[in-house]
Amino acid sequence: MSTYPENFRYTKEHEWVRVDGDTGTVGITWHAQNELGDIVYVDLPKVGAHVAERGSLGSVESVKAVSDIYSPVSGEIVEINDELTTAPEKLNHDPHGEAWLVKIKLAAPDEIKSLLSAADYQSYIGAE
Amino acid sequence: MLSTIGVNSLEDLFAHLPEDVRFRGTLDIPPGKSEYEIVDYFRARAAETAAGYASFLGAGVYSHYRPVMCDVVVSRGEFLTSYTPYQAEISQGTLTTIFEFQTMACQLTGMDVANASMYDGSSAVPEAAMMAIRVTGRRRVLVSRTVHPEYREVLRTYAQHQGMPIEEFGYENETGTIDTADLESKLDNRTAAVIIQSPNFFGVVENVSEAARIAHAGGALLVDVFTEAVALGVIEPPRDADIVAGELQSFAISPSYGGPFAGIIAAKEKFIRQIPGRLVGETKDANGDRAFCLTLSTREQHIRREKATSNICTNQALIALMATVFMTVYGKEGMRELAIQNLSKAHYLGDRLPRRFSGAYFNEFVVRANGRTPGQVNSGLLEHKIVGGLPLGRFYPELDGCMLLCCTEMSRRSDMDVVAEALRA
Amino acid sequence: MIKKTRQHISQNESLLFEISSPGKMGYQLPELDVPMMDPAEALGGNTRAEIEDFPEVSEVELIRHFTRLSTWNYAIDLGLYPLGSCTMKYNPRINEVVARTEGLAWAHPYQPESLSQGAMEIMAELERCLAVITGMDAVTLQPAAGAHGEMTGTLLIRALLTSRGNPRKKILVPDSAHGTNPATAAMTGYEVENIKSNEQGMLDVEALARAMNEDVAALMVTNPNTVGVFEQYIHKIAAIMHDKGALVYMDGANMNALVGIARPGDFGIDVMHLNLHKTFSTPHGGGGPGAGAVAIKKELEPFLPGPRLRRENNQWHWDYDRPRSIGRVRSFYGNFGVLVRALAYIMAHGGEGLKNATMDAVLNANYIRKLIEPYYKIAYQAPSMHECVFSDDYQSKKGVRTGDIAKRLIDYGFHPYTVSFPLIVHGALMIEPTETEPKQELDLFADAMISIAREIEENPAIVLNAPHLTRTPRVDEVTAARKPILRWKKPAESQVRAKPGDLRPDVPAREPALPASVR
């Protein structure tokens, strides 16, 4: 099990976002990687691409499943975590830290208000 | 068994079906026949074909000798009657042969990766085009008129509702190779793929590197198609292409009135995740020994469903095994010798005839029927128990008086002399 | 207790490329009877000296190589192969013999029609038989496999609806459907909408009615569906579709439950495919070839792929004049060699025999269901047709999943059932024995399943770590996917000696690490 950081906001599709200034760092939750099992491949968007709220951020794959990643926020992709393309297993080990997926320059910072808090997310996955 | 289940009759097993769906008649199919009667029926049908004729037909289907070993291996029940190797622990035989097949397909084509087979060459072409679309994010496809006409038809069928416009470009009237000026004028920044064939439908060998240079300059991928795999024993492999889509029928697979054959898609390493169809990969088992398994399955329909790279499920595994055995029988030296025999036979005949195109050719060539129709020439040859060439008017109105001839290692000199005589007179 | 298998010697074998040595060969071409052509002269500079690293082996090495590899496979010829939805029935060898008849096997697709009459007659007779069996009006034999048939059928639907003024936008697919269905719909330009199944494992008719509107082109239904249950309300389902101008496509993967018993053409189906390599016994051959004939109602006939067979003056002809056709879906006429085998199967059975085969298939499935139902949770109470689907609900409480049970079944000498499909069943075990299995084999299988259920109660570890008796224990699929190695490459000189996992004959065989309980 893992703890869910208080300073993150979460989606029901198991993504998280952490806001620093005008940038949001996005990843998938411990719960998501645990459900998928051994992650073998991560497909990420290109830097400079614009993504809508709920828009596609690519996908993560295990041996026998694919899970689409949806962006919790809208904005421009300013950085991607290239290391995951060669070491996708990091997502299994540290999904809330080292294995973040992308950084997005927020177009509408207010969007995060509608996302779940750590407590809400945990009770959501508990109930799922 | 019935009492274990708790029913009185077989019919009771169907009692839950609504009466209005039941078929109460008898199927209009004659009563079951004995083995002997079945053999007899098919022998009789076989007698109503060209059995015993020499043939100079090629055009995507080639009559090469099938070494005995090919049939011996594929007739083993462990290969013949097994399913797709999903359970790796009891499928290492099939998995290992597919891995060997993928390797030989790469060696043959000069590509980095190859899949475990497609239905045939014709369906490999649209799959390659769709792959180029996924890679480039563009949607337009340019295909040479020298690609097999039926392959181009299949490409159009697949493309028609996928928002992928297909446009053709022409060939040089003199050489029979692609018209590079026409290609360059049609290439634009919406073009995902340029598709050529080498040796092309006329048997003429294309300059694949030059075509690749043009395609790449326009930001498109080059797809190279082949129908006569034996040619790859001696001609330069299409290393500069991005995707190779081909037909392996030449490798021990009998013409069988058009199928089953085995197509392949091979490509550069970087496109690995866009390849359709099954892939076998090397890994280790729990003892640390080398083992093989199906891999990268998330591309496929049973996992990704409507977002899959293709809907293909059943492929041509047994046929691919046959091709693998064929390539092994001939091996490094034999593949070259076989290709040279084909080349030599074709040039023995072709160089004596009024050929329509001047480009270098492998084992097929287009000739003019010299004042008569191809149909008249072929009728004459039938009297010698020879099936002549393919009249091209149906596919190329401008080549109405021409026919496509093919010679293989199986072509006898005496028959070739009869053909030469028929076309000279 | 394991009754069907015991261990025996299994040969090691390296890859072809590793047993090769320069100059070895296993072929002999005849002396050239024409002057030899210099490739460089004929082809300009466009030649290669050799195919780098291609194998070089002798004939005996070749036969041993492939024979050894073959012994690493499970096959129908070795026993029950109960893969649900795959219809792994016995492949009669007579089919192989007739398909190799010279005049058929060596018929060129472009040889003159006058010299192709026998081949064309075979195709015509098969088309006729399949139309009779399905209750449909016409059949095309061109598609190469089931999924290819689905594509053909969906294009036909699109063509018909377009001719009526609107191709529409969506195809409805039940959540129990094969993955090929939604993948096909996407390839033909349709959106996919999933329809839920109800608690009986059948299509939810009300959900279907709610989803139905003028945007829907068709429903793709499998009947019996993938849980082995006959869609009782198929007439009503068809009526819902037809009332709104949509069509019903049937995935014929499970036709082995219906031949002679019910005909799709009689219960409202407009277009369907048949997997000749399932219902009509042509061998799967490690994944193919198959053939995916498509049967249709009359109104779709003008759109069929060309060419079509036409009878005129007592002769068969290929009719290429098909202006409304969807176009070819492959070159030539179809997987003719597979068609020959399918017709041989139909001839051997005759009409009555085909129906008997269906009844036996349903009998065998119900027999297995009855024997193992006390130990495994049946997914749906509805009566089973040719296959039965269980869930691993009882076993997962002990931490054992369907995939583990499947692997343990291998130790008992059986190929596993279909694992984790259909997706609507949690931890599915999908079992299809087919009609060709004798009672003894079914009893052994049921014994094995029951024995495994007991093992899970007493010692789940033995199941979780299975298989124990195969020459290859579980393989690492994760590393295979993370670092794909899809071809052999010549090792660098320095690495040749130290390559791990290399099965050179001078490496002593490893002692199998078996738990005491299975030795």
CSV table of N, CA, C and O in Angstrom, one decimal, chain B residues 16 23 30 33 49 58 61 71 76 78 80-83 87 89-90 93-94 100 102-103 107-108 112 120 122 150 157 232 234 236 256-259 282-284 286 290 301 311 315 336-337 341 344-345 413, chain C residues 16 18 27 30 33 37 46 48 65 69-70 73-74 76 81 100 103 105 107-108 110 115 147-148 177 180 184 187 232 261 285-288 318 328 330-332 337 347 350 407 474 476 485-488 510:
chain,number,residue,atom,x,y,z
B,16,HIS,N,-34.8,-26.0,-24.6
B,16,HIS,CA,-34.9,-24.6,-24.2
B,16,HIS,C,-34.9,-23.6,-25.4
B,16,HIS,O,-35.2,-22.4,-25.2
B,23,PHE,N,-34.9,-25.4,-36.7
B,23,PHE,CA,-34.9,-25.9,-38.1
B,23,PHE,C,-35.4,-27.3,-38.1
B,23,PHE,O,-34.7,-28.2,-37.5
B,30,PRO,N,-26.2,-34.3,-49.5
B,30,PRO,CA,-26.3,-35.7,-49.7
B,30,PRO,C,-25.7,-36.5,-48.4
B,30,PRO,O,-24.9,-35.9,-47.7
B,33,LYS,N,-20.4,-39.6,-47.0
B,33,LYS,CA,-19.7,-40.4,-48.0
B,33,LYS,C,-18.5,-41.0,-47.3
B,33,LYS,O,-17.9,-40.6,-46.4
B,49,THR,N,-9.1,-29.6,-64.4
B,49,THR,CA,-8.3,-28.4,-64.4
B,49,THR,C,-7.1,-28.6,-65.3
B,49,THR,O,-7.1,-29.5,-66.1
B,58,GLY,N,2.6,-16.1,-63.8
B,58,GLY,CA,3.1,-15.7,-62.6
B,58,GLY,C,2.2,-14.7,-62.0
B,58,GLY,O,1.1,-15.1,-61.5
B,61,VAL,N,1.5,-15.3,-58.3
B,61,VAL,CA,1.5,-16.7,-57.8
B,61,VAL,C,2.4,-17.5,-58.7
B,61,VAL,O,2.3,-17.5,-59.9
B,71,ASP,N,6.4,-30.5,-46.8
B,71,ASP,CA,5.1,-31.2,-46.5
B,71,ASP,C,5.3,-32.1,-45.3
B,71,ASP,O,4.4,-32.3,-44.5
B,76,ARG,N,3.2,-32.9,-39.5
B,76,ARG,CA,3.2,-33.4,-38.1
B,76,ARG,C,2.0,-32.8,-37.4
B,76,ARG,O,1.8,-31.6,-37.3
B,78,GLU,N,1.6,-32.3,-34.4
B,78,GLU,CA,1.9,-31.3,-33.3
B,78,GLU,C,2.0,-29.8,-33.9
B,78,GLU,O,1.7,-28.9,-33.1
B,80,LEU,N,0.3,-29.2,-37.1
B,80,LEU,CA,-0.9,-29.1,-37.9
B,80,LEU,C,-2.1,-28.8,-37.0
B,80,LEU,O,-3.0,-28.0,-37.3
B,81,THR,N,-2.2,-29.5,-35.8
B,81,THR,CA,-3.4,-29.5,-35.1
B,81,THR,C,-3.2,-28.7,-33.7
B,81,THR,O,-3.9,-29.0,-32.8
B,82,SER,N,-2.3,-27.8,-33.7
B,82,SER,CA,-2.2,-27.0,-32.5
B,82,SER,C,-2.9,-25.6,-32.8
B,82,SER,O,-3.1,-25.3,-33.9
B,83,TYR,N,-3.2,-24.9,-31.7
B,83,TYR,CA,-3.8,-23.6,-31.9
B,83,TYR,C,-2.8,-22.5,-31.7
B,83,TYR,O,-1.6,-22.8,-31.5
B,87,GLN,N,-0.5,-20.4,-24.8
B,87,GLN,CA,0.0,-21.0,-23.6
B,87,GLN,C,1.5,-21.4,-23.9
B,87,GLN,O,1.8,-22.5,-24.4
B,89,GLU,N,4.0,-22.5,-22.3
B,89,GLU,CA,4.7,-23.6,-21.8
B,89,GLU,C,4.5,-24.9,-22.6
B,89,GLU,O,5.4,-25.8,-22.6
B,90,ILE,N,3.4,-24.9,-23.4
B,90,ILE,CA,3.2,-26.1,-24.2
B,90,ILE,C,3.1,-25.7,-25.7
B,90,ILE,O,2.4,-26.4,-26.5
B,93,GLY,N,7.3,-25.2,-29.4
B,93,GLY,CA,7.6,-25.6,-30.8
B,93,GLY,C,7.1,-24.6,-31.8
B,93,GLY,O,7.9,-24.1,-32.6
B,94,THR,N,5.9,-24.2,-31.7
B,94,THR,CA,5.3,-23.2,-32.7
B,94,THR,C,6.0,-21.9,-32.4
B,94,THR,O,6.4,-21.2,-33.4
B,100,GLU,N,12.0,-18.1,-35.5
B,100,GLU,CA,12.9,-18.3,-36.7
B,100,GLU,C,12.4,-17.7,-37.9
B,100,GLU,O,13.2,-17.1,-38.7
B,102,GLN,N,10.4,-15.1,-38.2
B,102,GLN,CA,10.6,-13.6,-38.1
B,102,GLN,C,12.0,-13.2,-38.4
B,102,GLN,O,12.3,-12.2,-39.1
B,103,THR,N,12.9,-14.0,-37.9
B,103,THR,CA,14.4,-13.7,-38.1
B,103,THR,C,14.7,-13.8,-39.6
B,103,THR,O,15.3,-12.9,-40.2
B,107,GLN,N,16.1,-11.1,-42.3
B,107,GLN,CA,17.4,-11.3,-43.1
B,107,GLN,C,17.1,-11.2,-44.6
B,107,GLN,O,17.8,-10.6,-45.3
B,108,LEU,N,15.9,-11.7,-45.0
B,108,LEU,CA,15.5,-11.7,-46.4
B,108,LEU,C,15.3,-10.2,-46.9
B,108,LEU,O,15.7,-9.9,-48.0
B,112,ASP,N,14.3,-4.7,-39.7
B,112,ASP,CA,14.7,-5.1,-38.3
B,112,ASP,C,13.7,-6.0,-37.6
B,112,ASP,O,14.1,-6.8,-36.8
B,120,ASP,N,-2.3,-12.6,-46.6
B,120,ASP,CA,-1.6,-12.7,-47.8
B,120,ASP,C,-0.9,-11.4,-48.2
B,120,ASP,O,-1.1,-10.4,-47.4
B,122,SER,N,-1.7,-9.3,-50.5
B,122,SER,CA,-2.7,-8.3,-50.9
B,122,SER,C,-3.2,-7.6,-49.6
B,122,SER,O,-3.3,-6.3,-49.6
B,150,GLU,N,-4.6,-6.4,-58.3
B,150,GLU,CA,-5.5,-6.9,-57.3
B,150,GLU,C,-5.1,-6.4,-55.9
B,150,GLU,O,-6.0,-6.2,-55.0
B,157,THR,N,-10.4,-1.1,-51.1
B,157,THR,CA,-11.5,-1.7,-50.3
B,157,THR,C,-11.3,-1.4,-48.8
B,157,THR,O,-12.2,-0.9,-48.1
B,232,LEU,N,14.4,-12.2,-53.8
B,232,LEU,CA,15.3,-11.7,-52.7
B,232,LEU,C,16.5,-12.5,-52.4
B,232,LEU,O,17.4,-12.1,-51.6
B,234,VAL,N,18.7,-13.0,-54.7
B,234,VAL,CA,19.8,-12.4,-55.4
B,234,VAL,C,19.7,-10.9,-55.6
B,234,VAL,O,20.7,-10.2,-55.7
B,236,GLU,N,19.2,-7.0,-54.3
B,236,GLU,CA,19.5,-6.2,-53.1
B,236,GLU,C,18.2,-6.0,-52.3
B,236,GLU,O,17.2,-5.7,-52.8
B,256,SER,N,-2.6,-23.5,-55.4
B,256,SER,CA,-3.8,-23.8,-54.8
B,256,SER,C,-5.0,-22.8,-55.2
B,256,SER,O,-5.7,-22.3,-54.3
B,257,TYR,N,-5.1,-22.5,-56.5
B,257,TYR,CA,-6.1,-21.6,-57.0
B,257,TYR,C,-6.2,-20.3,-56.3
B,257,TYR,O,-7.3,-19.8,-56.1
B,258,GLY,N,-5.1,-19.9,-55.7
B,258,GLY,CA,-5.1,-18.5,-55.1
B,258,GLY,C,-5.0,-18.4,-53.6
B,258,GLY,O,-5.1,-17.3,-53.0
B,259,GLY,N,-4.9,-19.5,-52.9
B,259,GLY,CA,-4.8,-19.4,-51.4
B,259,GLY,C,-5.0,-20.8,-50.8
B,259,GLY,O,-5.4,-21.7,-51.4
B,282,GLU,N,11.6,-13.2,-27.6
B,282,GLU,CA,12.5,-14.1,-26.7
B,282,GLU,C,12.4,-13.6,-25.3
B,282,GLU,O,12.4,-12.4,-25.0
B,283,THR,N,12.4,-14.5,-24.4
B,283,THR,CA,12.5,-14.2,-23.0
B,283,THR,C,13.1,-15.4,-22.2
B,283,THR,O,13.8,-16.2,-22.9
B,284,LYS,N,12.9,-15.5,-20.9
B,284,LYS,CA,13.5,-16.6,-20.2
B,284,LYS,C,12.3,-17.3,-19.4
B,284,LYS,O,11.3,-16.6,-19.1
B,286,ALA,N,11.2,-19.8,-16.0
B,286,ALA,CA,11.5,-19.7,-14.5
B,286,ALA,C,12.8,-20.3,-14.1
B,286,ALA,O,13.4,-20.0,-13.1
B,290,ARG,N,16.4,-19.9,-22.1
B,290,ARG,CA,15.7,-19.2,-23.2
B,290,ARG,C,14.4,-19.8,-23.5
B,290,ARG,O,14.2,-21.0,-23.5
B,301,GLN,N,-6.4,-6.8,-31.2
B,301,GLN,CA,-7.8,-6.6,-31.0
B,301,GLN,C,-8.4,-7.3,-29.7
B,301,GLN,O,-9.3,-6.8,-29.2
B,311,ASN,N,-7.7,-5.7,-37.1
B,311,ASN,CA,-8.7,-6.6,-36.5
B,311,ASN,C,-8.2,-8.1,-36.7
B,311,ASN,O,-8.9,-9.0,-36.3
B,315,ASN,N,-4.2,-16.0,-38.4
B,315,ASN,CA,-3.2,-15.6,-39.4
B,315,ASN,C,-2.9,-16.8,-40.3
B,315,ASN,O,-3.8,-17.7,-40.6
B,336,ARG,N,20.4,-18.4,-53.2
B,336,ARG,CA,21.0,-17.7,-54.3
B,336,ARG,C,21.0,-18.5,-55.6
B,336,ARG,O,20.6,-18.0,-56.7
B,337,GLU,N,21.3,-19.8,-55.5
B,337,GLU,CA,21.3,-20.6,-56.7
B,337,GLU,C,19.9,-20.7,-57.3
B,337,GLU,O,19.7,-20.7,-58.5
B,341,GLN,N,18.8,-19.5,-61.0
B,341,GLN,CA,18.2,-20.4,-62.0
B,341,GLN,C,16.9,-19.7,-62.6
B,341,GLN,O,16.7,-19.8,-63.8
B,344,SER,N,18.0,-17.0,-64.9
B,344,SER,CA,18.6,-17.6,-66.1
B,344,SER,C,17.5,-18.1,-67.1
B,344,SER,O,17.5,-17.8,-68.3
B,345,LYS,N,16.6,-18.8,-66.5
B,345,LYS,CA,15.5,-19.3,-67.3
B,345,LYS,C,14.7,-18.2,-68.0
B,345,LYS,O,14.4,-18.2,-69.2
B,413,ARG,N,13.2,-26.1,-70.9
B,413,ARG,CA,13.7,-25.4,-72.1
B,413,ARG,C,12.9,-25.7,-73.3
B,413,ARG,O,12.6,-24.8,-74.1
C,16,LEU,N,18.0,-22.6,-35.5
C,16,LEU,CA,18.6,-23.0,-36.8
C,16,LEU,C,19.9,-22.2,-37.0
C,16,LEU,O,20.8,-22.8,-37.5
C,18,GLU,N,22.0,-21.3,-34.9
C,18,GLU,CA,23.0,-21.7,-34.0
C,18,GLU,C,23.6,-23.1,-34.4
C,18,GLU,O,24.7,-23.4,-34.1
C,27,TYR,N,19.7,-29.4,-50.1
C,27,TYR,CA,19.0,-29.3,-51.4
C,27,TYR,C,19.8,-29.7,-52.5
C,27,TYR,O,21.1,-29.7,-52.4
C,30,PRO,N,18.3,-29.2,-60.1
C,30,PRO,CA,18.8,-29.8,-61.3
C,30,PRO,C,19.8,-29.0,-62.0
C,30,PRO,O,19.8,-27.7,-61.8
C,33,ASP,N,19.3,-26.1,-67.7
C,33,ASP,CA,19.3,-26.5,-69.1
C,33,ASP,C,19.4,-25.3,-70.1
C,33,ASP,O,19.1,-25.4,-71.2
C,37,MET,N,22.8,-17.0,-66.2
C,37,MET,CA,22.8,-15.6,-66.4
C,37,MET,C,23.6,-15.0,-65.2
C,37,MET,O,23.4,-15.4,-64.1
C,46,ASN,N,22.3,-4.0,-58.7
C,46,ASN,CA,21.2,-4.1,-57.7
C,46,ASN,C,21.2,-5.6,-57.1
C,46,ASN,O,20.1,-6.1,-57.0
C,48,ARG,N,22.7,-8.7,-54.3
C,48,ARG,CA,23.3,-9.0,-53.0
C,48,ARG,C,24.2,-10.3,-53.2
C,48,ARG,O,23.9,-11.2,-54.0
C,65,HIS,N,15.6,-31.0,-36.3
C,65,HIS,CA,15.3,-29.7,-35.7
C,65,HIS,C,13.8,-29.5,-35.6
C,65,HIS,O,13.3,-29.2,-34.5
C,69,LEU,N,11.4,-29.7,-32.2
C,69,LEU,CA,10.5,-28.5,-31.8
C,69,LEU,C,9.1,-29.0,-31.7
C,69,LEU,O,8.3,-28.6,-30.8
C,70,SER,N,8.7,-29.8,-32.7
C,70,SER,CA,7.2,-30.2,-32.7
C,70,SER,C,6.8,-30.9,-31.4
C,70,SER,O,5.7,-30.8,-30.9
C,73,ASN,N,5.2,-29.0,-28.5
C,73,ASN,CA,3.8,-28.5,-28.7
C,73,ASN,C,2.8,-29.4,-28.1
C,73,ASN,O,2.9,-30.7,-28.2
C,74,TYR,N,1.7,-28.9,-27.6
C,74,TYR,CA,0.5,-29.7,-27.4
C,74,TYR,C,-0.3,-29.6,-28.7
C,74,TYR,O,-0.2,-28.6,-29.4
C,76,ILE,N,-4.2,-31.2,-30.9
C,76,ILE,CA,-5.4,-32.0,-30.8
C,76,ILE,C,-5.1,-33.5,-30.9
C,76,ILE,O,-5.7,-34.3,-30.3
C,81,TYR,N,-8.6,-30.3,-26.3
C,81,TYR,CA,-8.0,-29.0,-26.5
C,81,TYR,C,-9.2,-28.0,-26.3
C,81,TYR,O,-9.8,-27.5,-27.3
C,100,ARG,N,-4.3,-31.8,-51.3
C,100,ARG,CA,-3.1,-31.9,-52.0
C,100,ARG,C,-3.2,-32.6,-53.4
C,100,ARG,O,-2.2,-32.8,-54.1
C,103,GLY,N,-4.1,-31.5,-59.4
C,103,GLY,CA,-4.8,-30.6,-60.2
C,103,GLY,C,-5.5,-29.5,-59.4
C,103,GLY,O,-5.8,-28.4,-60.0
C,105,ALA,N,-4.2,-28.5,-56.0
C,105,ALA,CA,-3.1,-27.8,-55.3
C,105,ALA,C,-2.2,-27.0,-56.2
C,105,ALA,O,-1.7,-25.9,-55.9
C,107,ALA,N,-3.3,-25.6,-59.2
C,107,ALA,CA,-4.1,-24.8,-60.1
C,107,ALA,C,-3.7,-23.3,-59.8
C,107,ALA,O,-3.7,-22.8,-58.7
C,108,HIS,N,-3.4,-22.7,-60.9
C,108,HIS,CA,-3.0,-21.2,-60.9
C,108,HIS,C,-4.3,-20.4,-61.0
C,108,HIS,O,-5.2,-20.7,-61.8
C,110,TYR,N,-5.0,-17.7,-62.3
C,110,TYR,CA,-5.2,-17.0,-63.6
C,110,TYR,C,-5.2,-18.0,-64.7
C,110,TYR,O,-5.3,-17.6,-65.9
C,115,LEU,N,-10.0,-24.4,-68.0
C,115,LEU,CA,-9.1,-25.4,-67.3
C,115,LEU,C,-9.2,-25.2,-65.8
C,115,LEU,O,-8.3,-25.6,-65.1
C,147,ALA,N,-12.2,-12.7,-38.8
C,147,ALA,CA,-12.2,-11.2,-38.7
C,147,ALA,C,-12.2,-10.5,-40.1
C,147,ALA,O,-12.8,-9.5,-40.2
C,148,HIS,N,-11.7,-11.2,-41.1
C,148,HIS,CA,-11.7,-10.7,-42.4
C,148,HIS,C,-13.2,-10.8,-42.9
C,148,HIS,O,-13.6,-9.9,-43.6
C,177,ALA,N,-18.7,-9.6,-26.5
C,177,ALA,CA,-18.3,-9.9,-27.9
C,177,ALA,C,-16.8,-10.2,-28.0
C,177,ALA,O,-16.0,-9.7,-27.1
C,180,THR,N,-12.5,-8.9,-32.0
C,180,THR,CA,-12.5,-8.6,-33.4
C,180,THR,C,-13.7,-7.8,-33.8
C,180,THR,O,-13.6,-7.0,-34.7
C,184,THR,N,-13.2,-4.5,-35.9
C,184,THR,CA,-13.7,-4.5,-37.3
C,184,THR,C,-14.5,-3.2,-37.5
C,184,THR,O,-14.4,-2.5,-38.6
C,187,MET,N,-12.5,-0.3,-38.2
C,187,MET,CA,-11.8,-0.3,-39.5
C,187,MET,C,-12.7,0.0,-40.7
C,187,MET,O,-12.3,0.3,-41.8
C,232,GLN,N,-32.2,-16.3,-26.6
C,232,GLN,CA,-33.6,-16.7,-26.7
C,232,GLN,C,-34.4,-15.7,-27.4
C,232,GLN,O,-35.4,-16.0,-28.1
C,261,ILE,N,-29.6,-27.6,-36.5
C,261,ILE,CA,-30.6,-27.4,-35.4
C,261,ILE,C,-31.3,-26.1,-35.5
C,261,ILE,O,-32.5,-26.0,-35.3
C,285,GLY,N,-3.4,-25.1,-37.3
C,285,GLY,CA,-2.0,-25.0,-37.7
C,285,GLY,C,-1.2,-24.0,-36.9
C,285,GLY,O,-0.4,-23.2,-37.5
C,286,GLY,N,-1.4,-23.9,-35.6
C,286,GLY,CA,-0.6,-22.9,-34.8
C,286,GLY,C,-1.1,-21.5,-35.0
C,286,GLY,O,-0.4,-20.5,-34.6
C,287,GLY,N,-2.3,-21.3,-35.5
C,287,GLY,CA,-2.8,-19.9,-35.6
C,287,GLY,C,-3.4,-19.6,-37.0
C,287,GLY,O,-4.0,-18.5,-37.2
C,288,GLY,N,-3.3,-20.5,-37.9
C,288,GLY,CA,-3.9,-20.3,-39.2
C,288,GLY,C,-3.3,-21.2,-40.2
C,288,GLY,O,-2.3,-21.9,-39.9
C,318,TRP,N,-16.1,-16.6,-64.1
C,318,TRP,CA,-15.9,-15.5,-63.1
C,318,TRP,C,-16.5,-14.3,-63.6
C,318,TRP,O,-16.1,-13.8,-64.7
C,328,ARG,N,-12.8,-6.0,-53.8
C,328,ARG,CA,-12.1,-7.2,-53.3
C,328,ARG,C,-11.6,-7.0,-51.9
C,328,ARG,O,-11.2,-5.9,-51.5
C,330,ARG,N,-9.4,-9.4,-50.8
C,330,ARG,CA,-8.1,-10.0,-50.9
C,330,ARG,C,-7.9,-10.4,-52.4
C,330,ARG,O,-8.8,-10.3,-53.2
C,331,SER,N,-6.6,-10.7,-52.7
C,331,SER,CA,-6.4,-11.1,-54.1
C,331,SER,C,-7.0,-12.5,-54.4
C,331,SER,O,-7.2,-13.3,-53.5
C,332,PHE,N,-7.3,-12.7,-55.7
C,332,PHE,CA,-7.8,-14.0,-56.2
C,332,PHE,C,-9.2,-14.3,-55.5
C,332,PHE,O,-10.0,-13.4,-55.4
C,337,GLY,N,-7.5,-23.8,-50.7
C,337,GLY,CA,-7.1,-25.0,-50.0
C,337,GLY,C,-7.9,-25.3,-48.8
C,337,GLY,O,-8.2,-26.5,-48.4
C,347,MET,N,-19.0,-33.3,-46.9
C,347,MET,CA,-19.4,-34.5,-47.7
C,347,MET,C,-19.3,-35.7,-46.8
C,347,MET,O,-20.1,-36.6,-46.9
C,350,GLY,N,-22.5,-35.5,-44.4
C,350,GLY,CA,-23.8,-35.4,-45.0
C,350,GLY,C,-24.7,-34.6,-44.1
C,350,GLY,O,-24.3,-34.2,-43.0
C,407,LYS,N,-2.8,-23.2,-15.9
C,407,LYS,CA,-1.4,-23.7,-15.9
C,407,LYS,C,-1.3,-25.1,-15.3
C,407,LYS,O,-0.5,-25.9,-15.7
C,474,ARG,N,6.9,-21.6,-16.3
C,474,ARG,CA,6.3,-20.3,-16.7
C,474,ARG,C,7.4,-19.4,-17.3
C,474,ARG,O,8.5,-19.4,-16.8
C,476,ASP,N,8.7,-15.6,-18.6
C,476,ASP,CA,8.6,-14.2,-18.2
C,476,ASP,C,8.1,-13.3,-19.3
C,476,ASP,O,8.9,-12.8,-20.1
C,485,ILE,N,12.7,-8.6,-27.9
C,485,ILE,CA,13.7,-9.2,-28.8
C,485,ILE,C,12.9,-10.1,-29.7
C,485,ILE,O,12.4,-11.1,-29.4
C,486,LEU,N,12.8,-9.6,-31.0
C,486,LEU,CA,11.9,-10.2,-31.9
C,486,LEU,C,12.6,-11.0,-33.0
C,486,LEU,O,11.9,-11.5,-33.9
C,487,ARG,N,13.9,-11.1,-32.9
C,487,ARG,CA,14.6,-11.8,-33.9
C,487,ARG,C,16.0,-12.2,-33.4
C,487,ARG,O,16.5,-11.6,-32.4
C,488,TRP,N,16.5,-13.3,-33.9
C,488,TRP,CA,17.9,-13.7,-33.5
C,488,TRP,C,18.9,-12.8,-34.2
C,488,TRP,O,18.7,-12.4,-35.3
C,510,ARG,N,19.3,-29.7,-17.0
C,510,ARG,CA,19.0,-29.2,-15.6
C,510,ARG,C,18.1,-30.2,-14.9
C,510,ARG,O,17.2,-30.7,-15.5
